[in-house]
Structure formats: structure tokens, C-alpha cells
Amino acid sequence: MEKIFGLETDPLSAQTLGVLKNALLLRHPLKADERIPLTSAPAPFAPGVSLIERGEGKRLSSRALIAGVVRMGYGHYRMAYAAATWAQELGREPAIHDLLAVQSPGAELIREIDMAYSFFSRVSADLGGPLEWAWGLLMSRGNVNSLFFSDSLAREMTGLIADLPRELPVVSAYPLHAQIAAHAGFKTVVNMVPDNFPQYFLLAPGAVNMVQGPAAYDRFREMGAPASSLAVAGHWVSHALAANAVRDSEERIKRIDAKKPRRILLPIGGAGAQRKLVLDLIAEMLPQLIGGEIKLLLNAGDHKAARDAFAEDLTRRGVSYRTIQSWEEMLDFVEKHPLKGGDPAPAVCLFHFDSHFAAFAATDCLMRVADVLATKPSELAFFPIPKLFLRRVGDHEAASALRSQELGEGGPECRETPHVMKWVNLMTREDDILRRMNEAVIQNAKNEVYNGAKAAVELAIEMAR
């Protein structure tokens, strides 16, 4: 039997996963000893941040910090971006290393897995019932065999990072990236563990695995992960949001006192799931949208089909809306509509972007001018803003909503539209819950709950010295 973290894998399951790994490698032949040439270029929309890609050219300086990620959905890239913003703040030169940006059989293998994940996420969210149950069950079954599978696959993928200097600190926002970096011999690897539901495959042997809360730490220890490999950091939040959490919450409270319309920010996820739920919510919110009680900031991300469906629905229902489709226009919108200022004239502002980076980063910017974030309990569950939780996509997300509710800055997960609307009314027509959530965010910010990405970067820098 194989052992990992001192834990034994189940022989039959390990053999089955070994067959699956070999089948994937047959489709996408990898060379573990291949050194793929890597270079860096300035990241669009993020001054001072570099993107690592395949090619000959500029090398990383000794001041660089590698923020590793696999671009699956928006959540993991959001985490990597959070680390990059704190690296900048701490005087380093952040470089985002997205494994999918390194053209290779390894990237194609990962992309194939991502496409399957996105497809089943969308279908399970739209159809619900037995399919949603089965998908949710699968998403919460990350036993030790799954870690064995992921880690053994990582051994074959070291060529994706081997061209980068081993002495540079690595902060990974996806466990596979951390596993690859550890096998490639990087001296300092910090793994930012996502979610609040511990599963073995989220860990990286050879790295320091930092979690967002004490419950996750305790559960990982109970599962057998050694204390030397674990640490509690806090939430993975970008610098601008974490540093301004108190001030933004105070401005939200002023808006409550002034009886301003509630600005609800509703972003869809990177997999493009929950489009049907959003359309149902628009129908239910119609009187409040037309009556001016609610101003909806609807971010369709980089999903053109979702944008078109939302635009068609709003037009059919006679709801006034404005479409914003460029990064510059979005920044102008945020600048002209700060929390303490006026409200946008249309009932709905519909955002859509061609870039994956702009699609998720716009939500970070728009949070600072929103009163409420309506979201499935993804990585956004950990951000410093009052939250209305929609139906999860995968059972592992339920624990993230629970974490937010325990901290006082989020409500319960609302799985059906009537439950969502009950909370919409509580947060738009009443003041007490929204005020209390903002007060909780202020206290949590003072307790540095939202400084997890800072803690991860600081640890990586210190370990690399």
C-alpha cells in the first residue's frame, strides 16, 4: 500500500486511480524531466503584476514571488490575485503562474479536467434533483486516495515550473500547483487551501498548508495531517478590500441610516452555473427593481451566453439597464459611484468582459460599491461584505456559508427562490440584519480575519530568507 502524509491508501482504489492516471497520460503524454522555457509579461488590468507564460524572454528577478494557480473557474485565480496584491504591498514583484497558460500536454490535460468540471457544475445547478445530489456527493469525497492520485500526477508535471528559479518563494492558490512546485524542488512552497471543507486532495506534501479558519485546521489534524504541515492564516482577500473593510462597512451603515436603495452585487461563477437561478431572481425582484428599492449590479463575467440571456430577459420585462463591457468603463463606474455617493440611474447594471481576469477582478472592485453580495458559497464567502448566500454548486461549499454565518457577516444558504426572496426582503426593507453584518465585518477586520493572503505571503518571504 502507498503512504502519503504517513497515511495508507486503499489498494483497490489506488489501483483504479492509477489506471485513470495512465489513461490520462496516454491522451496527453508528459515528460517529467522536460524543462519548458518560461518568460514573463506585464499583466493587463493589474499594474506591477507579471504573468508567466511559455517562451524565451524576460526572466524573473530575485525580488519576485510566484503566485501559482490553475485557472479553473474564478475562485482560485481570485486567491492568487489576492496573494499578488499583498506581495506588491510587501515590496515583492508578484508573478502569476497559471499552469493553463503554459502551452503543453500538461496544460491540455488540466484543461480537459476543468471542462468536465464546468459542464457538470452547470448541468447539476440547472437541473437539480438526483444529478445535483450525485454531483454534490462527488465534490465532497476527497479521501486520501484522491491526494495520492493528484500528487502522483503532479510528479509528472514538474516541467511546467522547472524553468523558474528554485529559490523564489511560491504561494499556490491551487493544490496541484503546490504539489508540482514541491516535487520540482522549490525550497519555499505555501499552499493556500480553499473552501472550509477539508479534503485530502487540497493538501500538498512538502508545503506549508495554510487554511482560512480554525475548524478546517482541526478537521485536517483529525484526518491525520501533521501539525508541522498546517497553519491557520485567515481569509484569502485582496489588499484593497482587506485594508478598506472597516471604512467601506462604515459607509454602508451610513447608507442604511440614509434609507438609500440597496445595491445588490450578483456575480455568476467561472463555470457559468446558476444562470436559471439568476433569471428566477430577476423575476421575483421585479417590483423592487422597477420601484427603485434595489439597484442590481449583475456581473456575467466572461460568459457571453449568460450576458445575452440576462439582457434579453431584462428587455422583455421592461427593466431599465445599462451594459458595461470594458475594464476602463467598469473602473469609471466604480469611481463615480462610491458607497457614499449617488446611485446609478438604471435599475440594473449588467457587466460582461472578454478577459477571464477582468471577469473575476471586476467583482472585487464592485464589492466596494455594493451593500450586499449575493453569491453561492464559493471563495467569495470569505470576503468582507454582507452576504446573501444562494444555492451551492457542490456539497463542499456548504461549509463556507457556515463559516461566514458564524462570523456574523453572512446569512444561511438559501437553496430555493422563495427562501432567497425572504432574505432579500430582510436585507432591503429592514435594517437590523444588514447593520449587524456590517458591524461584524468591522470587528472581523480589526481581528485581521481578512488578512490571510497577507499571512501566506509573509510566511513565504520569511521562509525564503
JSON list of C-alpha atoms in Angstrom, two decimals, residues 122-321:
[
{"chain": "A", "resi": 122, "resn": "ARG", "atom": "CA", "xyz": [-23.69, 23.91, -14.89]},
{"chain": "A", "resi": 123, "resn": "VAL", "atom": "CA", "xyz": [-25.90, 20.91, -15.58]},
{"chain": "A", "resi": 124, "resn": "SER", "atom": "CA", "xyz": [-26.31, 19.97, -11.91]},
{"chain": "A", "resi": 125, "resn": "ALA", "atom": "CA", "xyz": [-27.17, 23.58, -10.98]},
{"chain": "A", "resi": 126, "resn": "ASP", "atom": "CA", "xyz": [-29.74, 23.92, -13.79]},
{"chain": "A", "resi": 127, "resn": "LEU", "atom": "CA", "xyz": [-31.42, 20.51, -13.48]},
{"chain": "A", "resi": 128, "resn": "GLY", "atom": "CA", "xyz": [-31.11, 19.93, -9.72]},
{"chain": "A", "resi": 129, "resn": "GLY", "atom": "CA", "xyz": [-32.65, 16.76, -8.27]},
{"chain": "A", "resi": 130, "resn": "PRO", "atom": "CA", "xyz": [-30.71, 13.47, -8.38]},
{"chain": "A", "resi": 131, "resn": "LEU", "atom": "CA", "xyz": [-27.99, 14.91, -10.62]},
{"chain": "A", "resi": 132, "resn": "GLU", "atom": "CA", "xyz": [-27.30, 17.76, -8.19]},
{"chain": "A", "resi": 133, "resn": "TRP", "atom": "CA", "xyz": [-27.25, 15.25, -5.33]},
{"chain": "A", "resi": 134, "resn": "ALA", "atom": "CA", "xyz": [-24.76, 12.98, -7.13]},
{"chain": "A", "resi": 135, "resn": "TRP", "atom": "CA", "xyz": [-22.50, 15.89, -8.13]},
{"chain": "A", "resi": 136, "resn": "GLY", "atom": "CA", "xyz": [-22.59, 17.30, -4.62]},
{"chain": "A", "resi": 137, "resn": "LEU", "atom": "CA", "xyz": [-21.67, 13.90, -3.20]},
{"chain": "A", "resi": 138, "resn": "LEU", "atom": "CA", "xyz": [-18.75, 13.55, -5.60]},
{"chain": "A", "resi": 139, "resn": "MET", "atom": "CA", "xyz": [-17.45, 17.03, -4.73]},
{"chain": "A", "resi": 140, "resn": "SER", "atom": "CA", "xyz": [-17.24, 16.10, -1.03]},
{"chain": "A", "resi": 141, "resn": "ARG", "atom": "CA", "xyz": [-15.47, 12.74, -1.34]},
{"chain": "A", "resi": 142, "resn": "GLY", "atom": "CA", "xyz": [-11.82, 13.81, -1.43]},
{"chain": "A", "resi": 143, "resn": "ASN", "atom": "CA", "xyz": [-10.29, 10.92, 0.53]},
{"chain": "A", "resi": 144, "resn": "VAL", "atom": "CA", "xyz": [-6.62, 10.03, 0.87]},
{"chain": "A", "resi": 145, "resn": "ASN", "atom": "CA", "xyz": [-6.72, 8.15, -2.45]},
{"chain": "A", "resi": 146, "resn": "SER", "atom": "CA", "xyz": [-7.62, 11.41, -4.21]},
{"chain": "A", "resi": 147, "resn": "LEU", "atom": "CA", "xyz": [-4.48, 13.00, -2.73]},
{"chain": "A", "resi": 148, "resn": "PHE", "atom": "CA", "xyz": [-2.41, 10.05, -3.87]},
{"chain": "A", "resi": 149, "resn": "PHE", "atom": "CA", "xyz": [-3.83, 10.45, -7.39]},
{"chain": "A", "resi": 150, "resn": "SER", "atom": "CA", "xyz": [-3.28, 14.23, -7.52]},
{"chain": "A", "resi": 151, "resn": "ASP", "atom": "CA", "xyz": [0.21, 14.08, -6.02]},
{"chain": "A", "resi": 152, "resn": "SER", "atom": "CA", "xyz": [1.34, 11.27, -8.32]},
{"chain": "A", "resi": 153, "resn": "LEU", "atom": "CA", "xyz": [0.04, 13.23, -11.32]},
{"chain": "A", "resi": 154, "resn": "ALA", "atom": "CA", "xyz": [1.95, 16.28, -10.07]},
{"chain": "A", "resi": 155, "resn": "ARG", "atom": "CA", "xyz": [5.21, 14.29, -10.24]},
{"chain": "A", "resi": 156, "resn": "GLU", "atom": "CA", "xyz": [4.72, 14.01, -13.99]},
{"chain": "A", "resi": 157, "resn": "MET", "atom": "CA", "xyz": [4.10, 17.74, -14.43]},
{"chain": "A", "resi": 158, "resn": "THR", "atom": "CA", "xyz": [7.21, 19.35, -12.96]},
{"chain": "A", "resi": 159, "resn": "GLY", "atom": "CA", "xyz": [8.25, 20.53, -16.42]},
{"chain": "A", "resi": 160, "resn": "LEU", "atom": "CA", "xyz": [5.53, 23.20, -16.15]},
{"chain": "A", "resi": 161, "resn": "ILE", "atom": "CA", "xyz": [7.53, 25.06, -13.47]},
{"chain": "A", "resi": 162, "resn": "ALA", "atom": "CA", "xyz": [11.06, 23.64, -13.72]},
{"chain": "A", "resi": 163, "resn": "ASP", "atom": "CA", "xyz": [12.41, 26.66, -15.64]},
{"chain": "A", "resi": 164, "resn": "LEU", "atom": "CA", "xyz": [11.79, 29.06, -12.73]},
{"chain": "A", "resi": 165, "resn": "PRO", "atom": "CA", "xyz": [14.45, 29.73, -10.05]},
{"chain": "A", "resi": 166, "resn": "ARG", "atom": "CA", "xyz": [14.07, 27.28, -7.15]},
{"chain": "A", "resi": 167, "resn": "GLU", "atom": "CA", "xyz": [15.00, 29.89, -4.53]},
{"chain": "A", "resi": 168, "resn": "LEU", "atom": "CA", "xyz": [11.95, 32.08, -5.27]},
{"chain": "A", "resi": 169, "resn": "PRO", "atom": "CA", "xyz": [9.05, 31.75, -2.81]},
{"chain": "A", "resi": 170, "resn": "VAL", "atom": "CA", "xyz": [5.91, 30.10, -4.16]},
{"chain": "A", "resi": 171, "resn": "VAL", "atom": "CA", "xyz": [2.41, 30.82, -2.85]},
{"chain": "A", "resi": 172, "resn": "SER", "atom": "CA", "xyz": [-0.02, 28.46, -4.56]},
{"chain": "A", "resi": 173, "resn": "ALA", "atom": "CA", "xyz": [-3.77, 29.04, -4.85]},
{"chain": "A", "resi": 174, "resn": "TYR", "atom": "CA", "xyz": [-4.44, 25.55, -6.22]},
{"chain": "A", "resi": 175, "resn": "PRO", "atom": "CA", "xyz": [-3.22, 22.35, -4.54]},
{"chain": "A", "resi": 176, "resn": "LEU", "atom": "CA", "xyz": [-2.00, 20.73, -7.76]},
{"chain": "A", "resi": 177, "resn": "HIS", "atom": "CA", "xyz": [0.28, 23.72, -8.36]},
{"chain": "A", "resi": 178, "resn": "ALA", "atom": "CA", "xyz": [1.71, 23.43, -4.84]},
{"chain": "A", "resi": 179, "resn": "GLN", "atom": "CA", "xyz": [2.23, 19.69, -5.31]},
{"chain": "A", "resi": 180, "resn": "ILE", "atom": "CA", "xyz": [4.06, 20.30, -8.61]},
{"chain": "A", "resi": 181, "resn": "ALA", "atom": "CA", "xyz": [6.26, 23.02, -7.06]},
{"chain": "A", "resi": 182, "resn": "ALA", "atom": "CA", "xyz": [7.17, 20.74, -4.14]},
{"chain": "A", "resi": 183, "resn": "HIS", "atom": "CA", "xyz": [8.12, 17.87, -6.47]},
{"chain": "A", "resi": 184, "resn": "ALA", "atom": "CA", "xyz": [10.11, 20.29, -8.66]},
{"chain": "A", "resi": 185, "resn": "GLY", "atom": "CA", "xyz": [12.33, 21.11, -5.68]},
{"chain": "A", "resi": 186, "resn": "PHE", "atom": "CA", "xyz": [11.24, 24.62, -4.76]},
{"chain": "A", "resi": 187, "resn": "LYS", "atom": "CA", "xyz": [12.57, 25.45, -1.31]},
{"chain": "A", "resi": 188, "resn": "THR", "atom": "CA", "xyz": [9.57, 27.50, -0.16]},
{"chain": "A", "resi": 189, "resn": "VAL", "atom": "CA", "xyz": [6.02, 26.46, -1.05]},
{"chain": "A", "resi": 190, "resn": "VAL", "atom": "CA", "xyz": [2.95, 27.80, 0.75]},
{"chain": "A", "resi": 191, "resn": "ASN", "atom": "CA", "xyz": [-0.36, 26.20, -0.22]},
{"chain": "A", "resi": 192, "resn": "MET", "atom": "CA", "xyz": [-3.45, 28.39, 0.24]},
{"chain": "A", "resi": 193, "resn": "VAL", "atom": "CA", "xyz": [-6.15, 25.81, 0.97]},
{"chain": "A", "resi": 194, "resn": "PRO", "atom": "CA", "xyz": [-9.54, 26.84, -0.50]},
{"chain": "A", "resi": 195, "resn": "ASP", "atom": "CA", "xyz": [-13.02, 26.43, 0.97]},
{"chain": "A", "resi": 196, "resn": "ASN", "atom": "CA", "xyz": [-13.87, 25.47, 4.54]},
{"chain": "A", "resi": 197, "resn": "PHE", "atom": "CA", "xyz": [-14.45, 21.76, 3.90]},
{"chain": "A", "resi": 198, "resn": "PRO", "atom": "CA", "xyz": [-11.25, 19.75, 4.45]},
{"chain": "A", "resi": 199, "resn": "GLN", "atom": "CA", "xyz": [-10.45, 17.12, 1.83]},
{"chain": "A", "resi": 200, "resn": "TYR", "atom": "CA", "xyz": [-7.14, 15.31, 1.43]},
{"chain": "A", "resi": 201, "resn": "PHE", "atom": "CA", "xyz": [-6.51, 16.37, -2.18]},
{"chain": "A", "resi": 202, "resn": "LEU", "atom": "CA", "xyz": [-6.47, 20.02, -1.08]},
{"chain": "A", "resi": 203, "resn": "LEU", "atom": "CA", "xyz": [-3.17, 19.40, 0.73]},
{"chain": "A", "resi": 204, "resn": "ALA", "atom": "CA", "xyz": [0.34, 19.48, -0.71]},
{"chain": "A", "resi": 205, "resn": "PRO", "atom": "CA", "xyz": [3.01, 17.26, 0.88]},
{"chain": "A", "resi": 206, "resn": "GLY", "atom": "CA", "xyz": [6.24, 19.22, 1.17]},
{"chain": "A", "resi": 207, "resn": "ALA", "atom": "CA", "xyz": [4.43, 22.57, 1.51]},
{"chain": "A", "resi": 208, "resn": "VAL", "atom": "CA", "xyz": [3.04, 24.58, 4.40]},
{"chain": "A", "resi": 209, "resn": "ASN", "atom": "CA", "xyz": [-0.73, 24.21, 4.02]},
{"chain": "A", "resi": 210, "resn": "MET", "atom": "CA", "xyz": [-2.48, 27.33, 5.29]},
{"chain": "A", "resi": 211, "resn": "VAL", "atom": "CA", "xyz": [-6.23, 27.26, 5.94]},
{"chain": "A", "resi": 212, "resn": "GLN", "atom": "CA", "xyz": [-8.79, 30.05, 6.32]},
{"chain": "A", "resi": 213, "resn": "GLY", "atom": "CA", "xyz": [-10.24, 29.09, 9.70]},
{"chain": "A", "resi": 214, "resn": "PRO", "atom": "CA", "xyz": [-9.66, 27.05, 12.86]},
{"chain": "A", "resi": 215, "resn": "ALA", "atom": "CA", "xyz": [-12.40, 24.49, 12.12]},
{"chain": "A", "resi": 216, "resn": "ALA", "atom": "CA", "xyz": [-10.63, 23.46, 8.90]},
{"chain": "A", "resi": 217, "resn": "TYR", "atom": "CA", "xyz": [-7.32, 23.18, 10.77]},
{"chain": "A", "resi": 218, "resn": "ASP", "atom": "CA", "xyz": [-8.87, 20.96, 13.47]},
{"chain": "A", "resi": 219, "resn": "ARG", "atom": "CA", "xyz": [-10.51, 18.70, 10.90]},
{"chain": "A", "resi": 220, "resn": "PHE", "atom": "CA", "xyz": [-7.29, 18.28, 8.90]},
{"chain": "A", "resi": 221, "resn": "ARG", "atom": "CA", "xyz": [-5.49, 17.31, 12.10]},
{"chain": "A", "resi": 222, "resn": "GLU", "atom": "CA", "xyz": [-8.25, 14.82, 12.88]},
{"chain": "A", "resi": 223, "resn": "MET", "atom": "CA", "xyz": [-7.79, 13.40, 9.37]},
{"chain": "A", "resi": 224, "resn": "GLY", "atom": "CA", "xyz": [-4.12, 12.73, 10.13]},
{"chain": "A", "resi": 225, "resn": "ALA", "atom": "CA", "xyz": [-2.33, 15.67, 8.54]},
{"chain": "A", "resi": 226, "resn": "PRO", "atom": "CA", "xyz": [0.74, 16.52, 10.67]},
{"chain": "A", "resi": 227, "resn": "ALA", "atom": "CA", "xyz": [0.77, 19.81, 12.61]},
{"chain": "A", "resi": 228, "resn": "SER", "atom": "CA", "xyz": [4.11, 20.69, 11.01]},
{"chain": "A", "resi": 229, "resn": "SER", "atom": "CA", "xyz": [2.39, 20.91, 7.61]},
{"chain": "A", "resi": 230, "resn": "LEU", "atom": "CA", "xyz": [-0.54, 23.12, 8.70]},
{"chain": "A", "resi": 231, "resn": "ALA", "atom": "CA", "xyz": [-1.23, 26.70, 9.82]},
{"chain": "A", "resi": 232, "resn": "VAL", "atom": "CA", "xyz": [-4.25, 28.98, 10.19]},
{"chain": "A", "resi": 233, "resn": "ALA", "atom": "CA", "xyz": [-3.89, 32.14, 8.10]},
{"chain": "A", "resi": 234, "resn": "GLY", "atom": "CA", "xyz": [-7.26, 33.87, 7.70]},
{"chain": "A", "resi": 235, "resn": "HIS", "atom": "CA", "xyz": [-9.32, 34.62, 4.62]},
{"chain": "A", "resi": 236, "resn": "TRP", "atom": "CA", "xyz": [-7.83, 34.95, 1.13]},
{"chain": "A", "resi": 237, "resn": "VAL", "atom": "CA", "xyz": [-8.78, 38.59, 0.42]},
{"chain": "A", "resi": 238, "resn": "SER", "atom": "CA", "xyz": [-7.03, 41.12, -1.80]},
{"chain": "A", "resi": 239, "resn": "HIS", "atom": "CA", "xyz": [-5.22, 44.06, -0.21]},
{"chain": "A", "resi": 240, "resn": "ALA", "atom": "CA", "xyz": [-7.64, 46.83, -1.26]},
{"chain": "A", "resi": 241, "resn": "LEU", "atom": "CA", "xyz": [-10.67, 45.02, 0.16]},
{"chain": "A", "resi": 242, "resn": "ALA", "atom": "CA", "xyz": [-8.98, 43.93, 3.38]},
{"chain": "A", "resi": 243, "resn": "ALA", "atom": "CA", "xyz": [-7.35, 47.33, 4.03]},
{"chain": "A", "resi": 244, "resn": "ASN", "atom": "CA", "xyz": [-10.62, 49.22, 3.44]},
{"chain": "A", "resi": 245, "resn": "ALA", "atom": "CA", "xyz": [-13.01, 46.76, 5.09]},
{"chain": "A", "resi": 246, "resn": "VAL", "atom": "CA", "xyz": [-13.71, 48.99, 8.10]},
{"chain": "A", "resi": 247, "resn": "ARG", "atom": "CA", "xyz": [-14.18, 52.19, 6.12]},
{"chain": "A", "resi": 248, "resn": "ASP", "atom": "CA", "xyz": [-16.37, 50.51, 3.49]},
{"chain": "A", "resi": 249, "resn": "SER", "atom": "CA", "xyz": [-18.58, 48.97, 6.18]},
{"chain": "A", "resi": 250, "resn": "GLU", "atom": "CA", "xyz": [-18.95, 52.32, 7.91]},
{"chain": "A", "resi": 251, "resn": "GLU", "atom": "CA", "xyz": [-20.08, 53.84, 4.61]},
{"chain": "A", "resi": 252, "resn": "ARG", "atom": "CA", "xyz": [-22.62, 51.03, 4.17]},
{"chain": "A", "resi": 253, "resn": "ILE", "atom": "CA", "xyz": [-24.04, 51.77, 7.61]},
{"chain": "A", "resi": 254, "resn": "LYS", "atom": "CA", "xyz": [-24.40, 55.44, 6.61]},
{"chain": "A", "resi": 255, "resn": "ARG", "atom": "CA", "xyz": [-26.38, 54.32, 3.55]},
{"chain": "A", "resi": 256, "resn": "ILE", "atom": "CA", "xyz": [-28.63, 52.23, 5.79]},
{"chain": "A", "resi": 257, "resn": "ASP", "atom": "CA", "xyz": [-29.28, 55.27, 8.01]},
{"chain": "A", "resi": 258, "resn": "ALA", "atom": "CA", "xyz": [-29.99, 57.42, 4.95]},
{"chain": "A", "resi": 259, "resn": "LYS", "atom": "CA", "xyz": [-32.51, 54.84, 3.61]},
{"chain": "A", "resi": 260, "resn": "LYS", "atom": "CA", "xyz": [-30.64, 54.52, 0.34]},
{"chain": "A", "resi": 261, "resn": "PRO", "atom": "CA", "xyz": [-31.59, 51.85, -2.22]},
{"chain": "A", "resi": 262, "resn": "ARG", "atom": "CA", "xyz": [-29.80, 48.58, -1.59]},
{"chain": "A", "resi": 263, "resn": "ARG", "atom": "CA", "xyz": [-27.10, 47.79, -4.13]},
{"chain": "A", "resi": 264, "resn": "ILE", "atom": "CA", "xyz": [-27.01, 44.02, -4.59]},
{"chain": "A", "resi": 265, "resn": "LEU", "atom": "CA", "xyz": [-23.95, 42.64, -6.40]},
{"chain": "A", "resi": 266, "resn": "LEU", "atom": "CA", "xyz": [-24.75, 39.34, -8.09]},
{"chain": "A", "resi": 267, "resn": "PRO", "atom": "CA", "xyz": [-21.81, 37.69, -9.92]},
{"chain": "A", "resi": 268, "resn": "ILE", "atom": "CA", "xyz": [-22.06, 34.32, -11.62]},
{"chain": "A", "resi": 269, "resn": "GLY", "atom": "CA", "xyz": [-19.21, 31.85, -11.15]},
{"chain": "A", "resi": 270, "resn": "GLY", "atom": "CA", "xyz": [-16.46, 30.85, -13.52]},
{"chain": "A", "resi": 271, "resn": "ALA", "atom": "CA", "xyz": [-18.23, 27.64, -14.51]},
{"chain": "A", "resi": 272, "resn": "GLY", "atom": "CA", "xyz": [-21.23, 29.67, -15.66]},
{"chain": "A", "resi": 273, "resn": "ALA", "atom": "CA", "xyz": [-23.62, 27.79, -13.39]},
{"chain": "A", "resi": 274, "resn": "GLN", "atom": "CA", "xyz": [-26.80, 29.21, -11.79]},
{"chain": "A", "resi": 275, "resn": "ARG", "atom": "CA", "xyz": [-27.97, 31.18, -14.82]},
{"chain": "A", "resi": 276, "resn": "LYS", "atom": "CA", "xyz": [-31.52, 29.86, -14.34]},
{"chain": "A", "resi": 277, "resn": "LEU", "atom": "CA", "xyz": [-31.48, 30.89, -10.67]},
{"chain": "A", "resi": 278, "resn": "VAL", "atom": "CA", "xyz": [-30.47, 34.45, -11.60]},
{"chain": "A", "resi": 279, "resn": "LEU", "atom": "CA", "xyz": [-33.31, 34.70, -14.13]},
{"chain": "A", "resi": 280, "resn": "ASP", "atom": "CA", "xyz": [-35.76, 33.47, -11.47]},
{"chain": "A", "resi": 281, "resn": "LEU", "atom": "CA", "xyz": [-34.48, 36.09, -9.03]},
{"chain": "A", "resi": 282, "resn": "ILE", "atom": "CA", "xyz": [-34.85, 38.92, -11.55]},
{"chain": "A", "resi": 283, "resn": "ALA", "atom": "CA", "xyz": [-38.48, 37.90, -11.99]},
{"chain": "A", "resi": 284, "resn": "GLU", "atom": "CA", "xyz": [-39.09, 37.90, -8.24]},
{"chain": "A", "resi": 285, "resn": "MET", "atom": "CA", "xyz": [-37.23, 41.19, -7.66]},
{"chain": "A", "resi": 286, "resn": "LEU", "atom": "CA", "xyz": [-39.13, 42.94, -10.44]},
{"chain": "A", "resi": 287, "resn": "PRO", "atom": "CA", "xyz": [-41.32, 45.19, -8.23]},
{"chain": "A", "resi": 288, "resn": "GLN", "atom": "CA", "xyz": [-38.31, 46.33, -6.17]},
{"chain": "A", "resi": 289, "resn": "LEU", "atom": "CA", "xyz": [-36.17, 46.89, -9.28]},
{"chain": "A", "resi": 290, "resn": "ILE", "atom": "CA", "xyz": [-38.84, 48.96, -11.01]},
{"chain": "A", "resi": 291, "resn": "GLY", "atom": "CA", "xyz": [-39.72, 50.75, -7.77]},
{"chain": "A", "resi": 292, "resn": "GLY", "atom": "CA", "xyz": [-36.11, 51.74, -7.09]},
{"chain": "A", "resi": 293, "resn": "GLU", "atom": "CA", "xyz": [-35.71, 49.80, -3.82]},
{"chain": "A", "resi": 294, "resn": "ILE", "atom": "CA", "xyz": [-32.94, 47.67, -5.33]},
{"chain": "A", "resi": 295, "resn": "LYS", "atom": "CA", "xyz": [-30.10, 48.52, -7.68]},
{"chain": "A", "resi": 296, "resn": "LEU", "atom": "CA", "xyz": [-28.73, 45.29, -9.15]},
{"chain": "A", "resi": 297, "resn": "LEU", "atom": "CA", "xyz": [-25.06, 45.00, -10.18]},
{"chain": "A", "resi": 298, "resn": "LEU", "atom": "CA", "xyz": [-25.11, 41.85, -12.31]},
{"chain": "A", "resi": 299, "resn": "ASN", "atom": "CA", "xyz": [-21.69, 40.52, -13.36]},
{"chain": "A", "resi": 300, "resn": "ALA", "atom": "CA", "xyz": [-21.97, 37.92, -16.12]},
{"chain": "A", "resi": 301, "resn": "GLY", "atom": "CA", "xyz": [-18.18, 37.52, -16.10]},
{"chain": "A", "resi": 302, "resn": "ASP", "atom": "CA", "xyz": [-16.82, 36.29, -19.42]},
{"chain": "A", "resi": 303, "resn": "HIS", "atom": "CA", "xyz": [-19.93, 34.22, -20.20]},
{"chain": "A", "resi": 304, "resn": "LYS", "atom": "CA", "xyz": [-21.46, 35.70, -23.36]},
{"chain": "A", "resi": 305, "resn": "ALA", "atom": "CA", "xyz": [-24.44, 33.33, -23.33]},
{"chain": "A", "resi": 306, "resn": "ALA", "atom": "CA", "xyz": [-25.32, 34.38, -19.79]},
{"chain": "A", "resi": 307, "resn": "ARG", "atom": "CA", "xyz": [-24.99, 38.07, -20.68]},
{"chain": "A", "resi": 308, "resn": "ASP", "atom": "CA", "xyz": [-27.30, 37.65, -23.68]},
{"chain": "A", "resi": 309, "resn": "ALA", "atom": "CA", "xyz": [-29.86, 35.72, -21.63]},
{"chain": "A", "resi": 310, "resn": "PHE", "atom": "CA", "xyz": [-29.89, 38.39, -18.90]},
{"chain": "A", "resi": 311, "resn": "ALA", "atom": "CA", "xyz": [-30.15, 41.25, -21.42]},
{"chain": "A", "resi": 312, "resn": "GLU", "atom": "CA", "xyz": [-33.00, 39.57, -23.27]},
{"chain": "A", "resi": 313, "resn": "ASP", "atom": "CA", "xyz": [-34.88, 38.92, -20.02]},
{"chain": "A", "resi": 314, "resn": "LEU", "atom": "CA", "xyz": [-34.46, 42.48, -18.74]},
{"chain": "A", "resi": 315, "resn": "THR", "atom": "CA", "xyz": [-35.63, 43.91, -22.07]},
{"chain": "A", "resi": 316, "resn": "ARG", "atom": "CA", "xyz": [-38.66, 41.62, -22.15]},
{"chain": "A", "resi": 317, "resn": "ARG", "atom": "CA", "xyz": [-39.64, 42.63, -18.61]},
{"chain": "A", "resi": 318, "resn": "GLY", "atom": "CA", "xyz": [-39.19, 46.34, -19.26]},
{"chain": "A", "resi": 319, "resn": "VAL", "atom": "CA", "xyz": [-36.42, 46.78, -16.68]},
{"chain": "A", "resi": 320, "resn": "SER", "atom": "CA", "xyz": [-34.04, 49.66, -17.36]},
{"chain": "A", "resi": 321, "resn": "TYR", "atom": "CA", "xyz": [-30.44, 48.51, -17.58]}
]
